[in-house]
Short mmCIF file of C-alpha atoms in Angstrom, two decimals:
data_model
loop_
_atom_site.label_atom_id
_atom_site.label_comp_id
_atom_site.label_asym_id
_atom_site.label_seq_id
_atom_site.Cartn_x
_atom_site.Cartn_y
_atom_site.Cartn_z
CA MET K 75 -5.03 -6.13 -40.89
CA ASN K 76 -8.14 -6.50 -38.68
CA ASN K 77 -6.13 -8.06 -35.96
CA LEU K 78 -3.83 -4.95 -36.18
CA LEU K 79 -6.55 -2.34 -35.95
CA PHE K 80 -8.33 -3.81 -32.97
CA LYS K 81 -5.11 -4.12 -30.95
CA PRO K 82 -5.42 -2.36 -27.47
CA TYR K 83 -4.01 1.04 -27.45
CA PRO K 84 -3.86 3.54 -24.68
CA PHE K 85 -5.96 6.71 -24.68
CA LEU K 86 -3.05 9.26 -24.26
CA PHE K 87 -4.78 12.63 -24.85
CA SER K 88 -4.53 15.16 -22.06
CA PHE K 89 -5.19 18.92 -22.10
CA TRP K 90 -1.69 20.01 -21.80
CA LYS K 91 -0.50 17.43 -24.31
CA ASN K 92 -3.28 18.62 -26.78
CA LEU K 93 -2.40 22.33 -26.10
CA LEU K 94 1.27 21.89 -26.72
CA MET K 95 0.53 19.78 -29.91
CA ALA K 96 -1.88 22.43 -31.25
CA ILE K 97 0.45 25.41 -30.55
CA GLY K 98 3.51 23.43 -32.23
CA PHE K 99 1.32 22.41 -35.37
CA GLY K 100 -0.08 25.82 -35.54
CA ILE K 101 3.20 27.61 -35.46
CA CYS K 102 4.80 25.04 -38.25
CA ALA K 103 1.67 25.54 -40.40
CA GLY K 104 1.83 29.36 -40.03
CA PHE K 105 5.67 29.48 -41.08
CA ILE K 106 5.34 26.81 -43.86
CA ASN K 107 2.53 28.68 -45.61
CA TYR K 108 3.96 32.02 -45.11
CA TYR K 109 6.94 30.98 -46.96
CA ARG K 110 4.94 29.02 -49.50
CA LEU K 111 2.48 31.63 -50.36
CA ASP K 112 3.32 33.60 -53.57
CA ASN K 113 2.73 37.54 -53.18
CA ALA K 114 1.31 37.52 -56.85
CA PHE K 115 -1.08 34.91 -55.96
CA VAL K 116 -2.28 36.50 -52.83
CA GLY K 117 -2.69 39.90 -54.50
CA GLU K 118 -4.60 38.28 -57.47
CA TYR K 119 -6.90 35.97 -55.78
CA LEU K 120 -7.33 36.77 -52.09
CA LYS K 121 -8.80 39.49 -50.17
CA THR K 122 -6.21 39.25 -47.22
CA SER K 123 -2.60 39.88 -47.14
CA LYS K 124 0.23 37.35 -47.10
CA GLU K 125 0.64 37.70 -43.31
CA ILE K 126 -3.00 37.47 -42.40
CA THR K 127 -3.51 34.39 -44.69
CA ALA K 128 -0.41 32.76 -42.97
CA LEU K 129 -1.82 33.72 -39.51
CA PHE K 130 -5.27 31.89 -40.37
CA PHE K 131 -3.20 28.82 -41.64
CA SER K 132 -1.67 28.59 -38.22
CA LEU K 133 -5.07 29.04 -36.39
CA ILE K 134 -6.84 26.44 -38.41
CA PRO K 135 -4.80 23.54 -37.19
CA PHE K 136 -4.56 24.93 -33.63
CA PHE K 137 -8.33 24.93 -33.19
CA CYS K 138 -9.08 21.69 -35.20
CA ILE K 139 -6.49 19.95 -32.93
CA LEU K 140 -8.11 21.26 -29.72
CA LEU K 141 -11.59 20.33 -31.30
CA ILE K 142 -10.94 16.87 -32.20
CA PHE K 143 -8.53 15.86 -29.58
CA GLU K 144 -9.77 17.86 -26.61
CA VAL K 145 -13.63 18.83 -26.90
CA LEU K 146 -14.79 15.64 -29.03
CA PRO K 147 -13.10 13.00 -26.50
CA LYS K 148 -15.31 14.71 -23.70
CA LEU K 149 -18.23 13.07 -25.37
CA PHE K 150 -16.77 9.60 -25.00
CA SER K 151 -17.61 7.45 -21.95
CA GLU K 152 -14.91 6.28 -19.71
CA LYS K 153 -15.70 2.70 -20.74
CA PHE K 154 -15.28 3.75 -24.47
CA LYS K 155 -11.78 5.21 -23.54
CA GLU K 156 -10.64 2.10 -21.65
CA ASN K 157 -11.55 -0.07 -24.56
CA TRP K 158 -9.41 2.28 -26.96
CA ASN K 159 -7.73 0.62 -29.87
CA ILE K 160 -5.48 1.37 -32.84
CA LEU K 161 -8.60 1.76 -35.17
CA LYS K 162 -10.16 4.41 -33.00
CA GLU K 163 -6.92 6.14 -32.71
CA VAL K 164 -6.41 6.36 -36.42
CA LEU K 165 -10.15 7.30 -36.88
CA LEU K 166 -9.68 10.18 -34.58
CA VAL K 167 -6.38 11.33 -36.52
CA LEU K 168 -8.53 11.02 -39.71
CA GLY K 169 -11.29 13.08 -38.24
CA LEU K 170 -8.52 15.75 -37.50
CA ILE K 171 -7.57 15.54 -41.24
CA PHE K 172 -11.03 16.01 -42.52
CA SER K 173 -11.68 19.12 -40.05
CA ILE K 174 -8.62 20.68 -41.43
CA VAL K 175 -9.55 20.04 -44.99
CA ILE K 176 -13.00 21.51 -44.62
CA SER K 177 -11.75 24.49 -42.49
CA VAL K 178 -9.21 25.47 -45.18
CA TYR K 179 -11.68 25.19 -47.90
CA LEU K 180 -14.17 27.37 -46.23
CA PHE K 181 -11.29 29.92 -45.28
CA PHE K 182 -10.33 30.07 -49.00
CA PHE K 183 -14.00 30.48 -49.96
CA LEU K 184 -14.30 33.43 -47.62
CA ILE K 185 -11.29 35.30 -48.46
CA SER K 186 -11.19 34.60 -52.22
CA LYS K 187 -12.02 37.75 -54.49
CA GLU K 188 -13.82 35.31 -56.77
CA GLU K 189 -14.30 31.48 -57.33
CA PRO K 190 -10.71 30.54 -59.03
CA SER K 191 -9.89 27.17 -60.21
CA PHE K 192 -8.47 26.09 -56.67
CA LEU K 193 -11.89 26.20 -55.37
CA GLN K 194 -13.55 23.93 -58.07
CA SER K 195 -15.19 20.78 -56.46
CA SER K 196 -12.91 18.56 -58.58
CA PHE K 197 -9.71 20.23 -57.13
CA ILE K 198 -11.14 20.02 -53.54
CA ILE K 199 -11.82 16.34 -54.00
CA LYS K 200 -8.38 15.70 -55.30
CA ILE K 201 -6.83 17.61 -52.25
CA ALA K 202 -9.05 15.58 -49.80
CA ILE K 203 -8.13 12.31 -51.57
CA TYR K 204 -4.62 13.07 -51.07
CA ALA K 205 -4.89 14.37 -47.58
CA PHE K 206 -6.73 11.22 -46.56
CA SER K 207 -4.48 8.72 -48.24
CA THR K 208 -1.38 10.20 -47.04
CA GLY K 209 -2.82 10.99 -43.59
CA SER K 210 -4.02 7.44 -43.23
CA PHE K 211 -0.81 6.06 -44.10
CA PHE K 212 1.15 8.38 -41.86
CA SER K 213 -1.09 8.27 -38.85
CA LEU K 214 -1.09 4.35 -39.05
CA VAL K 215 2.81 4.23 -39.21
CA VAL K 216 2.97 6.74 -36.23
CA VAL K 217 0.42 4.93 -34.23
CA TRP K 218 2.10 1.41 -34.96
CA ILE K 219 5.39 2.77 -33.89
CA ASN K 220 4.17 4.38 -30.74
CA TYR K 221 2.13 1.02 -30.07
CA THR K 222 5.41 -1.15 -30.58
CA VAL K 223 7.32 1.16 -28.19
CA ILE K 224 4.71 1.13 -25.62
CA LEU K 225 3.93 -2.53 -25.79
CA ARG K 226 7.62 -3.35 -25.44
CA ASN K 227 8.00 -1.19 -22.45
CA ASN K 228 4.87 -2.65 -20.80
CA LEU K 229 5.87 -6.29 -21.40
CA LYS K 230 9.38 -5.50 -19.90
CA LYS K 231 7.71 -4.09 -16.79
CA ILE K 232 5.25 -6.97 -16.63
CA LYS K 233 8.06 -9.38 -16.45
CA GLU K 234 9.71 -7.49 -13.70
CA GLN K 235 6.34 -7.70 -11.84
CA ASN K 236 5.97 -11.22 -12.07
CA GLN K 237 9.56 -11.81 -10.72
CA GLN K 238 8.61 -9.42 -7.84
CA LEU K 239 5.30 -11.33 -7.07
CA LYS K 240 7.41 -14.53 -7.01
CA GLN K 241 9.63 -12.91 -4.32
CA ILE K 242 6.67 -11.74 -2.36
CA ALA K 243 5.19 -15.35 -2.51
CA ASP K 244 8.51 -16.77 -1.44
CA LYS K 245 8.62 -14.45 1.51
CA ASN K 246 5.14 -15.74 2.57
CA GLU K 247 4.61 -12.50 4.33
CA LYS K 248 1.19 -11.28 5.77
CA ILE K 249 -0.19 -7.92 4.73
CA LYS K 250 1.29 -5.12 6.66
CA ASN K 251 -0.59 -3.70 9.59
CA ALA K 252 -3.16 -6.67 8.92
CA GLY K 253 -6.46 -6.40 10.85
CA THR K 254 -10.19 -6.24 10.42
CA ALA K 255 -11.45 -3.54 8.28
CA THR K 256 -15.03 -2.30 9.43
CA ILE K 257 -16.56 0.19 7.01
CA PRO K 258 -20.07 1.68 7.03
CA THR K 259 -22.08 1.40 3.90
CA GLN K 260 -25.02 3.43 2.54
CA ILE K 261 -27.39 1.11 4.35
CA LYS K 262 -28.26 1.96 7.80
CA ASN K 263 -26.63 -0.60 10.34
CA GLU K 264 -24.85 -2.49 7.62
CA LEU K 265 -21.09 -2.67 7.57
CA ILE K 266 -18.53 -4.03 5.40
CA LYS K 267 -16.39 -6.11 7.47
CA PHE K 268 -13.47 -8.48 6.42
CA ASN K 269 -9.83 -9.39 7.45
CA THR K 270 -7.69 -7.33 5.33
CA ALA K 271 -5.19 -10.42 5.13
CA ASP K 272 -7.91 -12.25 3.15
CA LEU K 273 -8.90 -9.46 0.77
CA LEU K 274 -8.33 -10.30 -2.83
CA PHE K 275 -9.99 -7.22 -4.42
CA ILE K 276 -12.95 -4.94 -4.36
CA LYS K 277 -15.04 -4.22 -7.52
CA SER K 278 -17.43 -1.39 -8.10
CA GLU K 279 -20.57 -1.79 -9.92
CA GLY K 280 -22.73 1.34 -10.00
CA ASN K 281 -23.86 2.04 -6.49
CA TYR K 282 -22.79 -1.35 -5.34
CA LEU K 283 -19.40 -2.93 -4.22
CA GLU K 284 -18.47 -6.62 -4.49
CA VAL K 285 -15.90 -7.63 -1.96
CA PHE K 286 -13.81 -10.48 -2.85
CA THR K 287 -12.01 -12.56 -0.11
CA GLN K 288 -10.04 -15.81 0.22
CA LYS K 289 -11.18 -18.47 2.63
CA ILE K 290 -10.01 -21.73 3.44
CA SER K 291 -12.72 -23.39 1.72
CA GLY K 292 -12.29 -21.11 -1.40
CA THR K 293 -13.25 -17.73 -2.24
CA GLU K 294 -16.26 -15.64 -0.95
CA THR K 295 -17.90 -12.76 -2.47
CA LYS K 296 -20.29 -10.21 -0.59
CA LEU K 297 -22.33 -7.45 -2.11
CA TYR K 298 -22.77 -3.83 -0.50
CA ARG K 299 -24.34 -0.67 -1.07
CA ALA K 300 -21.34 1.74 -0.83
CA ALA K 301 -18.95 4.05 -2.75
CA LEU K 302 -15.51 2.81 -3.65
CA GLN K 303 -14.04 6.02 -2.74
CA GLU K 304 -15.21 6.04 0.97
CA VAL K 305 -13.71 2.34 1.09
CA GLU K 306 -10.49 3.54 -0.46
CA LYS K 307 -10.16 6.21 2.35
CA ALA K 308 -10.89 3.60 5.12
CA LEU K 309 -8.20 1.30 3.73
CA ALA K 310 -5.66 4.15 3.26
CA PRO K 311 -3.63 2.77 6.34
CA TYR K 312 -3.14 -0.57 4.79
CA THR K 313 -0.19 0.01 2.51
CA ASP K 314 -0.31 -3.25 0.65
CA ILE K 315 -3.84 -2.39 -0.45
CA MET K 316 -4.38 0.04 -3.37
CA ARG K 317 -6.73 1.42 -5.82
CA THR K 318 -5.72 0.30 -9.40
CA HIS K 319 -8.64 1.49 -11.31
CA ARG K 320 -11.76 3.66 -11.03
CA SER K 321 -13.58 0.46 -10.38
CA TYR K 322 -11.10 -1.73 -8.32
CA ILE K 323 -9.03 -1.76 -5.23
CA VAL K 324 -6.83 -4.77 -4.77
CA ASN K 325 -4.56 -6.51 -2.27
CA LEU K 326 -1.09 -6.45 -3.90
CA LYS K 327 0.08 -9.62 -1.87
CA LYS K 328 -2.83 -11.63 -3.45
CA ILE K 329 -1.93 -11.05 -7.02
CA LYS K 330 -1.03 -14.49 -8.49
CA ARG K 331 0.40 -12.96 -11.88
CA THR K 332 0.15 -9.87 -14.14
CA SER K 333 -0.21 -9.64 -18.03
CA GLY K 334 -0.69 -6.66 -20.14
CA ASN K 335 -0.83 -4.94 -23.50
CA ALA K 336 -0.12 -1.38 -24.76
CA ARG K 337 -3.11 -0.16 -23.13
CA ASN K 338 -2.86 -1.45 -19.45
CA TYR K 339 -1.78 -4.25 -17.07
CA GLN K 340 -4.19 -7.06 -15.99
CA LEU K 341 -4.07 -8.72 -12.50
CA TYR K 342 -4.96 -12.17 -11.95
CA PHE K 343 -6.06 -13.73 -8.58
CA GLU K 344 -6.31 -17.42 -7.59
CA GLY K 345 -9.90 -18.58 -8.12
CA PHE K 346 -10.78 -15.96 -10.94
CA GLN K 347 -10.35 -16.16 -14.68
CA ASP K 348 -11.18 -12.48 -15.16
CA ALA K 349 -8.49 -9.99 -14.95
CA VAL K 350 -8.46 -6.80 -12.72
CA PRO K 351 -7.17 -3.66 -14.70
CA VAL K 352 -4.46 -1.16 -13.72
CA SER K 353 -5.33 2.28 -15.15
CA ARG K 354 -2.45 3.89 -17.13
CA ASN K 355 -2.50 6.85 -14.66
CA ARG K 356 -1.82 4.46 -11.79
CA PHE K 357 1.16 2.43 -13.45
CA GLN K 358 3.88 4.27 -11.73
CA ASP K 359 2.27 4.01 -8.17
CA PHE K 360 1.59 0.35 -8.89
CA ASN K 361 5.06 -0.44 -9.76
CA GLU K 362 6.40 1.49 -6.92
CA ARG K 363 4.09 -0.11 -4.41
CA LEU K 364 4.81 -3.64 -5.73
CA LYS K 365 8.64 -2.94 -5.74
CA SER K 366 8.51 -1.81 -2.23
CA LEU K 367 7.10 -5.10 -1.01
CA THR K 368 10.33 -6.94 -2.34
CA ASP K 369 12.68 -4.49 -0.44
#
């Protein structure tokens, strides 16, 4: 079970997806509760009409979804999101369930004419236990199904990538428009200078960059004070070099193999055990660029 919960999982939340989800769940909750609410119950226990009560039942999941899936993740660091896993996904969903349970309780407390039996603590505890038990199971099942589908698609794509890399290696082509890149750094009179055909990848670490190149004697690493974004602009003419992650720029023709999971792709280079990641929002560009090298 522990292995399952800590499996890599993509952080898929975005504003428009969250908004559409909030609207959809809000409308469904409103309609369901409108038809479930009994007029006699509303008249006897609640200060609001059936229509207003149903409207609030629609607004509660709407705002809770935006709070938990849109506002709360803004507090997460990028590194935290990049290390997202199934456990974090399930906990976030449970956070949504908790916020809805609390919001419904407060809503009933505010609109009730008096404290009826359905607001007693024992009843609320039962509702919370039911919501979390069913919600935990449901969210785990949905996340697992989604994980399986994403992983299967990624593994299929990785197989294609490794076949393409073999074709590229067999062609033994040099990088298109290869030449010497000369890029100013943030230190006066210092230049980043390398032959683009020798470049393996560039890694950003805070205000510094590590440039990894391949030499006859092995690999070489040099440290510079520079911004990755400026280097990316300078290397734009070299179509076989691309940014795959907020911290990495790679030479596609130097990739030895790829692997991956449901969260991202990992790229491996000769002479290095550590992988270079490909961000999910760069999957399409990476696959298109790699495919173009085999055409």
